[in-house]
Short mmCIF file of C-alpha atoms in Angstrom, two decimals:
data_model
loop_
_atom_site.label_atom_id
_atom_site.label_comp_id
_atom_site.label_asym_id
_atom_site.label_seq_id
_atom_site.Cartn_x
_atom_site.Cartn_y
_atom_site.Cartn_z
CA MET A 16 36.48 -41.51 2.86
CA VAL A 17 33.32 -43.58 2.74
CA ARG A 18 31.77 -46.39 0.74
CA VAL A 19 28.83 -45.36 -1.46
CA GLU A 20 26.08 -47.76 -2.47
CA LEU A 21 22.98 -47.36 -4.64
CA LYS A 22 20.35 -50.05 -4.03
CA GLY A 23 17.17 -50.48 -6.06
CA ILE A 24 17.28 -46.92 -7.41
CA LEU A 25 14.41 -45.84 -9.64
CA ARG A 26 13.82 -42.38 -11.09
CA GLU A 27 11.06 -41.91 -13.65
CA TRP A 28 9.91 -39.16 -15.97
CA GLU A 29 7.30 -39.25 -18.73
CA ASP A 30 9.81 -40.29 -21.39
CA PHE A 31 12.72 -41.72 -19.40
CA ARG A 32 13.36 -44.33 -16.74
CA LEU A 33 16.58 -44.55 -14.71
CA SER A 34 17.01 -47.87 -12.91
CA ILE A 35 20.11 -48.97 -10.97
CA GLU A 36 19.74 -52.28 -9.17
CA ASN A 37 23.03 -52.22 -7.24
CA LEU A 38 26.08 -50.03 -7.70
CA LYS A 39 28.89 -49.95 -5.12
CA VAL A 40 31.77 -47.49 -4.88
CA ARG A 41 34.55 -48.74 -2.63
CA HIS A 42 36.47 -46.79 0.01
CA GLY A 43 38.98 -44.50 -1.70
CA GLU A 44 37.98 -45.69 -5.17
CA PHE A 45 37.89 -43.58 -8.34
CA LEU A 46 34.73 -44.74 -10.13
CA THR A 47 33.59 -43.18 -13.40
CA LEU A 48 30.03 -43.12 -14.72
CA LEU A 49 30.56 -43.34 -18.49
CA GLY A 50 27.98 -43.19 -21.24
CA PRO A 51 26.46 -41.14 -24.06
CA SER A 52 24.44 -37.98 -23.50
CA GLY A 53 21.05 -38.67 -21.96
CA CYS A 54 21.92 -42.06 -20.45
CA GLY A 55 21.32 -40.91 -16.84
CA LYS A 56 24.86 -40.49 -15.50
CA THR A 57 24.50 -36.85 -14.37
CA THR A 58 21.11 -37.59 -12.78
CA THR A 59 22.77 -40.45 -10.88
CA LEU A 60 25.46 -38.09 -9.63
CA ARG A 61 22.87 -35.48 -8.62
CA MET A 62 21.00 -38.10 -6.59
CA ILE A 63 24.21 -39.08 -4.80
CA ALA A 64 24.84 -35.39 -4.11
CA GLY A 65 21.31 -34.80 -2.82
CA PHE A 66 20.14 -32.36 -5.52
CA GLU A 67 17.58 -34.92 -6.70
CA ARG A 68 15.78 -37.72 -4.89
CA PRO A 69 15.07 -41.18 -6.29
CA ASP A 70 11.45 -42.29 -6.52
CA LYS A 71 12.48 -45.63 -5.02
CA GLY A 72 15.57 -47.21 -3.52
CA GLU A 73 18.33 -46.24 -1.12
CA ILE A 74 21.54 -44.23 -1.31
CA LEU A 75 23.95 -45.35 1.39
CA PHE A 76 27.15 -43.78 2.70
CA ASP A 77 28.89 -46.48 4.78
CA ASP A 78 25.53 -48.26 5.28
CA LYS A 79 23.86 -45.03 6.44
CA ARG A 80 20.83 -44.00 4.41
CA VAL A 81 21.25 -40.42 3.15
CA ASN A 82 18.15 -40.07 0.93
CA GLU A 83 16.60 -37.40 3.14
CA LEU A 84 19.81 -35.50 3.93
CA PRO A 85 20.40 -32.19 2.11
CA PRO A 86 23.67 -31.85 0.13
CA TYR A 87 25.44 -29.82 2.83
CA GLU A 88 24.95 -32.63 5.37
CA ARG A 89 26.30 -35.44 3.17
CA GLY A 90 29.99 -34.62 3.44
CA ILE A 91 30.46 -34.17 -0.29
CA GLY A 92 32.51 -31.86 -2.48
CA ILE A 93 31.27 -31.28 -6.01
CA VAL A 94 32.80 -29.82 -9.18
CA PHE A 95 30.38 -28.83 -11.93
CA GLN A 96 30.90 -28.72 -15.69
CA ASP A 97 30.60 -24.91 -15.77
CA TYR A 98 32.85 -24.41 -12.67
CA ALA A 99 30.15 -22.23 -10.96
CA LEU A 100 32.69 -19.71 -9.64
CA PHE A 101 31.54 -16.41 -8.15
CA PRO A 102 32.76 -13.79 -10.68
CA HIS A 103 32.81 -10.96 -8.11
CA MET A 104 35.05 -12.91 -5.70
CA THR A 105 38.80 -13.44 -5.81
CA VAL A 106 40.32 -16.89 -6.04
CA PHE A 107 40.88 -16.83 -2.28
CA LYS A 108 37.29 -15.86 -1.52
CA ASN A 109 35.89 -18.48 -3.94
CA VAL A 110 37.86 -21.24 -2.26
CA ALA A 111 37.14 -19.91 1.25
CA PHE A 112 33.38 -19.62 0.69
CA GLY A 113 32.42 -23.04 2.10
CA LEU A 114 34.66 -22.57 5.12
CA GLU A 115 33.18 -19.15 5.86
CA MET A 116 29.70 -20.69 5.75
CA LYS A 117 30.91 -23.03 8.51
CA ARG A 118 32.07 -19.96 10.48
CA LEU A 119 35.62 -21.20 10.95
CA ALA A 120 38.23 -18.91 12.50
CA LYS A 121 40.03 -16.61 10.07
CA ALA A 122 43.43 -18.21 10.71
CA GLU A 123 41.98 -21.68 10.09
CA ILE A 124 40.38 -20.51 6.82
CA GLU A 125 43.66 -19.02 5.63
CA ARG A 126 45.54 -22.21 6.47
CA LYS A 127 43.07 -24.46 4.67
CA VAL A 128 42.81 -22.23 1.57
CA LYS A 129 46.61 -22.07 1.33
CA TRP A 130 46.75 -25.88 1.52
CA ALA A 131 44.04 -26.33 -1.15
CA LEU A 132 45.62 -23.85 -3.58
CA GLU A 133 49.01 -25.48 -3.20
CA LEU A 134 47.40 -28.88 -3.79
CA VAL A 135 46.02 -27.77 -7.17
CA GLY A 136 49.05 -25.66 -8.12
CA LEU A 137 47.48 -22.19 -7.83
CA GLU A 138 49.60 -20.63 -5.10
CA GLY A 139 50.27 -16.96 -5.84
CA LEU A 140 46.96 -16.40 -7.64
CA GLU A 141 44.86 -15.73 -4.54
CA LYS A 142 44.00 -12.13 -5.48
CA ARG A 143 42.94 -12.76 -9.06
CA TYR A 144 39.33 -12.86 -10.23
CA PRO A 145 37.88 -15.70 -12.38
CA GLU A 146 37.90 -13.55 -15.54
CA GLN A 147 41.66 -13.13 -15.13
CA LEU A 148 42.23 -16.90 -15.22
CA SER A 149 42.47 -19.43 -18.03
CA GLY A 150 39.87 -22.17 -18.32
CA GLY A 151 42.25 -24.68 -16.78
CA GLN A 152 43.00 -22.37 -13.86
CA GLN A 153 39.29 -21.78 -13.26
CA GLN A 154 38.76 -25.52 -13.14
CA ARG A 155 41.55 -25.82 -10.56
CA VAL A 156 39.84 -23.17 -8.43
CA ALA A 157 36.60 -25.16 -8.58
CA LEU A 158 38.49 -28.29 -7.55
CA ALA A 159 40.24 -26.47 -4.68
CA ARG A 160 36.88 -25.15 -3.46
CA ALA A 161 35.46 -28.69 -3.43
CA LEU A 162 38.49 -30.13 -1.61
CA VAL A 163 39.05 -27.40 0.96
CA VAL A 164 36.05 -28.52 3.03
CA GLU A 165 37.69 -31.97 3.30
CA PRO A 166 34.75 -33.95 1.92
CA GLU A 167 34.36 -37.66 2.40
CA VAL A 168 33.12 -38.07 -1.18
CA LEU A 169 34.25 -36.04 -4.22
CA LEU A 170 31.79 -35.73 -7.13
CA LEU A 171 32.87 -34.41 -10.54
CA ASP A 172 30.37 -33.78 -13.35
CA GLU A 173 32.09 -33.53 -16.78
CA PRO A 174 34.74 -31.25 -15.20
CA LEU A 175 37.04 -31.12 -18.24
CA SER A 176 34.57 -30.97 -21.13
CA ASN A 177 35.00 -27.23 -21.74
CA LEU A 178 38.81 -27.37 -22.03
CA ASP A 179 41.01 -28.02 -25.03
CA ALA A 180 42.62 -31.44 -25.51
CA LYS A 181 46.09 -30.69 -24.12
CA ILE A 182 44.78 -28.99 -20.97
CA ARG A 183 42.24 -31.81 -20.49
CA GLU A 184 44.99 -34.41 -20.62
CA ARG A 185 47.16 -32.53 -18.13
CA LEU A 186 44.33 -31.82 -15.69
CA ARG A 187 42.99 -35.35 -15.67
CA GLY A 188 46.41 -36.48 -14.53
CA GLU A 189 46.35 -33.84 -11.79
CA ILE A 190 42.89 -34.92 -10.65
CA LYS A 191 44.03 -38.52 -10.38
CA ARG A 192 47.20 -37.51 -8.50
CA ILE A 193 45.20 -35.47 -5.99
CA GLN A 194 42.63 -38.24 -5.55
CA ARG A 195 45.35 -40.75 -4.76
CA GLU A 196 47.17 -38.35 -2.46
CA LEU A 197 44.02 -37.67 -0.44
CA ASP A 198 42.71 -41.24 -0.76
CA ILE A 199 39.21 -39.83 -1.27
CA THR A 200 36.22 -41.75 -2.63
CA THR A 201 35.54 -40.15 -6.02
CA ILE A 202 32.69 -40.45 -8.53
CA TYR A 203 33.37 -38.90 -11.92
CA VAL A 204 30.97 -38.35 -14.83
CA THR A 205 32.11 -38.22 -18.45
CA HIS A 206 31.11 -39.24 -21.97
CA ASP A 207 34.78 -39.39 -23.04
CA GLN A 208 35.95 -43.01 -23.26
CA GLU A 209 39.67 -42.16 -23.34
CA GLU A 210 39.33 -39.96 -20.28
CA ALA A 211 37.49 -42.68 -18.37
CA MET A 212 40.06 -45.34 -19.34
CA ALA A 213 42.98 -43.14 -18.26
CA ILE A 214 41.71 -41.94 -14.91
CA SER A 215 39.48 -44.63 -13.38
CA ASP A 216 39.97 -47.53 -11.00
CA ARG A 217 36.64 -48.88 -12.24
CA ILE A 218 34.08 -47.72 -14.78
CA ALA A 219 30.29 -48.11 -14.76
CA VAL A 220 29.12 -48.00 -18.39
CA MET A 221 25.60 -46.60 -18.63
CA ASN A 222 23.09 -46.81 -21.48
CA VAL A 223 19.48 -45.61 -21.61
CA GLY A 224 19.00 -45.41 -17.86
CA THR A 225 20.76 -48.63 -16.86
CA VAL A 226 24.25 -49.78 -15.90
CA GLU A 227 25.39 -52.20 -18.61
CA GLN A 228 28.64 -53.32 -16.96
CA VAL A 229 31.03 -52.34 -14.15
CA GLY A 230 34.70 -53.24 -14.21
CA ASN A 231 38.26 -51.99 -14.43
CA PRO A 232 39.27 -50.35 -17.74
CA LEU A 233 41.12 -53.37 -19.16
CA GLU A 234 38.30 -55.74 -18.23
CA LEU A 235 35.70 -53.59 -19.97
CA TYR A 236 37.90 -53.01 -23.01
CA TYR A 237 38.93 -56.61 -23.65
CA ARG A 238 36.06 -58.55 -22.02
CA PRO A 239 32.84 -56.56 -22.50
CA LYS A 240 29.65 -58.41 -21.70
CA THR A 241 27.36 -56.62 -24.15
CA GLU A 242 27.60 -55.30 -27.67
CA PHE A 243 26.94 -51.75 -26.46
CA VAL A 244 29.97 -51.80 -24.14
CA ALA A 245 32.11 -53.38 -26.85
CA ARG A 246 31.23 -50.71 -29.42
CA PHE A 247 31.22 -47.75 -27.02
CA LEU A 248 34.78 -48.33 -25.80
CA GLY A 249 36.59 -48.16 -29.14
CA LEU A 250 36.83 -50.03 -32.43
CA SER A 251 35.59 -53.58 -32.27
CA ASN A 252 35.11 -56.69 -34.38
CA ILE A 253 31.89 -58.62 -33.74
CA LEU A 254 31.23 -61.75 -35.78
CA GLU A 255 28.04 -63.79 -35.52
CA LEU A 256 29.08 -67.40 -36.09
CA LYS A 257 27.76 -70.92 -35.57
CA VAL A 258 29.62 -73.24 -33.20
CA GLU A 259 30.19 -76.78 -34.51
CA ASP A 260 32.21 -79.36 -32.57
CA GLY A 261 33.49 -76.67 -30.19
CA ARG A 262 34.70 -74.31 -32.92
CA ALA A 263 33.22 -71.22 -34.54
CA CYS A 264 34.85 -70.58 -37.92
CA LEU A 265 34.83 -67.95 -40.62
CA GLY A 266 36.84 -69.34 -43.49
CA GLY A 267 40.26 -70.16 -42.10
CA LEU A 268 39.72 -68.03 -38.97
CA CYS A 269 38.52 -70.23 -36.11
CA PHE A 270 37.70 -69.73 -32.41
CA ASP A 271 37.44 -72.41 -29.71
CA VAL A 272 34.09 -71.88 -27.97
CA GLU A 273 32.55 -73.98 -25.18
CA ARG A 274 28.90 -73.22 -25.86
CA GLU A 275 26.83 -74.43 -28.84
CA GLY A 276 24.63 -72.68 -31.40
CA MET A 277 24.99 -69.15 -32.71
CA VAL A 278 27.41 -66.89 -30.84
CA ARG A 279 28.79 -63.38 -31.19
CA ILE A 280 32.59 -63.39 -31.14
CA PHE A 281 34.18 -60.12 -30.02
CA PHE A 282 37.81 -58.98 -30.41
CA ARG A 283 39.70 -55.71 -30.73
CA PRO A 284 41.63 -54.70 -33.89
CA GLU A 285 44.92 -54.83 -31.98
CA SER A 286 44.23 -58.48 -31.09
CA VAL A 287 44.44 -59.38 -34.79
CA TYR A 288 47.95 -60.49 -35.80
CA VAL A 289 48.79 -60.22 -39.50
CA LYS A 290 51.08 -62.73 -41.23
CA SER A 291 51.78 -64.08 -44.68
CA GLY A 292 48.92 -66.23 -46.00
CA ASP A 293 45.56 -66.09 -47.75
CA THR A 294 42.97 -66.05 -44.94
CA ALA A 295 41.67 -62.58 -45.76
CA GLU A 296 41.49 -60.10 -48.61
CA VAL A 297 43.04 -56.67 -48.03
CA ILE A 298 40.14 -54.33 -48.85
CA ASP A 299 41.94 -51.11 -47.90
CA TYR A 300 44.16 -49.63 -45.20
CA GLU A 301 44.75 -46.42 -43.27
CA LEU A 302 48.11 -45.15 -42.07
CA LEU A 303 48.18 -43.79 -38.51
CA PRO A 304 51.17 -42.44 -36.50
CA GLY A 305 53.49 -45.46 -36.35
CA ARG A 306 50.60 -47.88 -37.03
CA ILE A 307 48.43 -49.23 -39.80
CA ARG A 308 44.73 -50.07 -39.73
CA LEU A 309 43.69 -52.76 -42.21
CA ARG A 310 40.17 -53.52 -43.37
CA LEU A 311 40.05 -57.18 -44.28
CA GLY A 312 37.37 -59.26 -45.97
CA ILE A 313 36.59 -62.89 -45.13
CA GLU A 314 33.63 -64.58 -46.84
CA GLY A 315 31.64 -61.37 -47.06
CA LYS A 316 32.39 -60.22 -43.50
CA THR A 317 34.79 -57.43 -42.52
CA VAL A 318 37.56 -57.68 -39.91
CA ILE A 319 39.60 -54.66 -38.78
CA ALA A 320 43.21 -55.22 -37.78
CA GLU A 321 45.57 -52.66 -36.27
CA ARG A 322 49.32 -53.22 -35.95
CA PHE A 323 52.53 -51.27 -35.51
CA LEU A 324 54.26 -50.85 -38.85
CA ASP A 325 57.34 -52.82 -37.79
CA GLU A 326 55.13 -55.82 -36.89
CA LEU A 327 54.05 -56.42 -40.48
CA PRO A 328 55.79 -59.24 -42.40
CA PHE A 329 55.83 -56.97 -45.47
CA SER A 330 56.24 -53.28 -46.28
CA VAL A 331 53.28 -51.00 -46.88
CA GLU A 332 54.65 -50.27 -50.37
CA GLU A 333 54.42 -53.98 -51.15
CA MET A 334 51.00 -54.60 -49.62
CA PRO A 335 49.74 -58.04 -50.75
CA GLU A 336 46.21 -58.65 -51.97
CA ARG A 337 45.65 -61.31 -49.30
CA VAL A 338 47.09 -61.94 -45.83
CA GLY A 339 46.90 -64.50 -43.07
CA ILE A 340 45.48 -63.45 -39.69
CA GLU A 341 45.34 -64.86 -36.19
CA VAL A 342 43.19 -63.60 -33.29
CA ARG A 343 44.95 -64.12 -29.96
CA SER A 344 42.39 -62.62 -27.59
CA PHE A 345 38.60 -62.76 -27.91
CA SER A 346 35.44 -63.14 -25.86
CA VAL A 347 31.83 -64.24 -26.44
CA LEU A 348 29.19 -61.56 -25.92
CA GLU A 349 26.05 -62.28 -23.94
#
């Protein structure tokens, strides 16, 4: 495993500019590049892989500049969104392809392919062709092919996007298990927030060619630095309020804030505790499995609260017109 660092990276087109000042991926870390379509995350991965070159800046593997190295000299394994399997080759031959290019002995190839297929749970399917496999099995073949060459860095570009929800959930757990077992530095690209939250050690949230924030999933979810990160990672409440005497208030809902002037207070719906009282008007509500989502009005502004049903001080059938609320976790956006 190696440490990957991007320093002063710039890649420009006529209508787009990708700029990454400094992004570090630690030894053995699972880092996800997360963002909407067109934000630059796949281009970033392709530059790390060596399929594209930055116009400026350096890509370092353990402090060694790799900008000029072709992909096959960088010690990477890569899994593409479309799997890129050879349809005329069996599972065994697909996985063995990289090893054969290295001209390894036949016995060594067989040993390594057997190990890789067992690692991804495909033992016994060596003689099948890609068309005889399910989508999830094809993705496992692609993963085995990337791992069998024992790369120092594993790169995955939207590897689960073509699979249905249940298979995606199962495979993401398998990918994380394998990554931990091999202790391999991994960079993963996705636009799926839930997937990124579930699988990553840290996440780099990207937007319009820049990295907005890097942090662990809980840090990004509960303490985002920008409004984009706050809104991209789930439902959010953002209130623009004026601080007076160290407090920013909206009706009876107040926040202790150290700075002065106008601020943007951020908090998640699950940080809003509902109690008996008259702080907010109940505008409407939505029942979810075991939970309730309330839309509340306070002095013309809307606050969303989400609680488990058994946490409410009243029954849904007897929903009051007004409730009291308390926010127990919040942050101030930049």
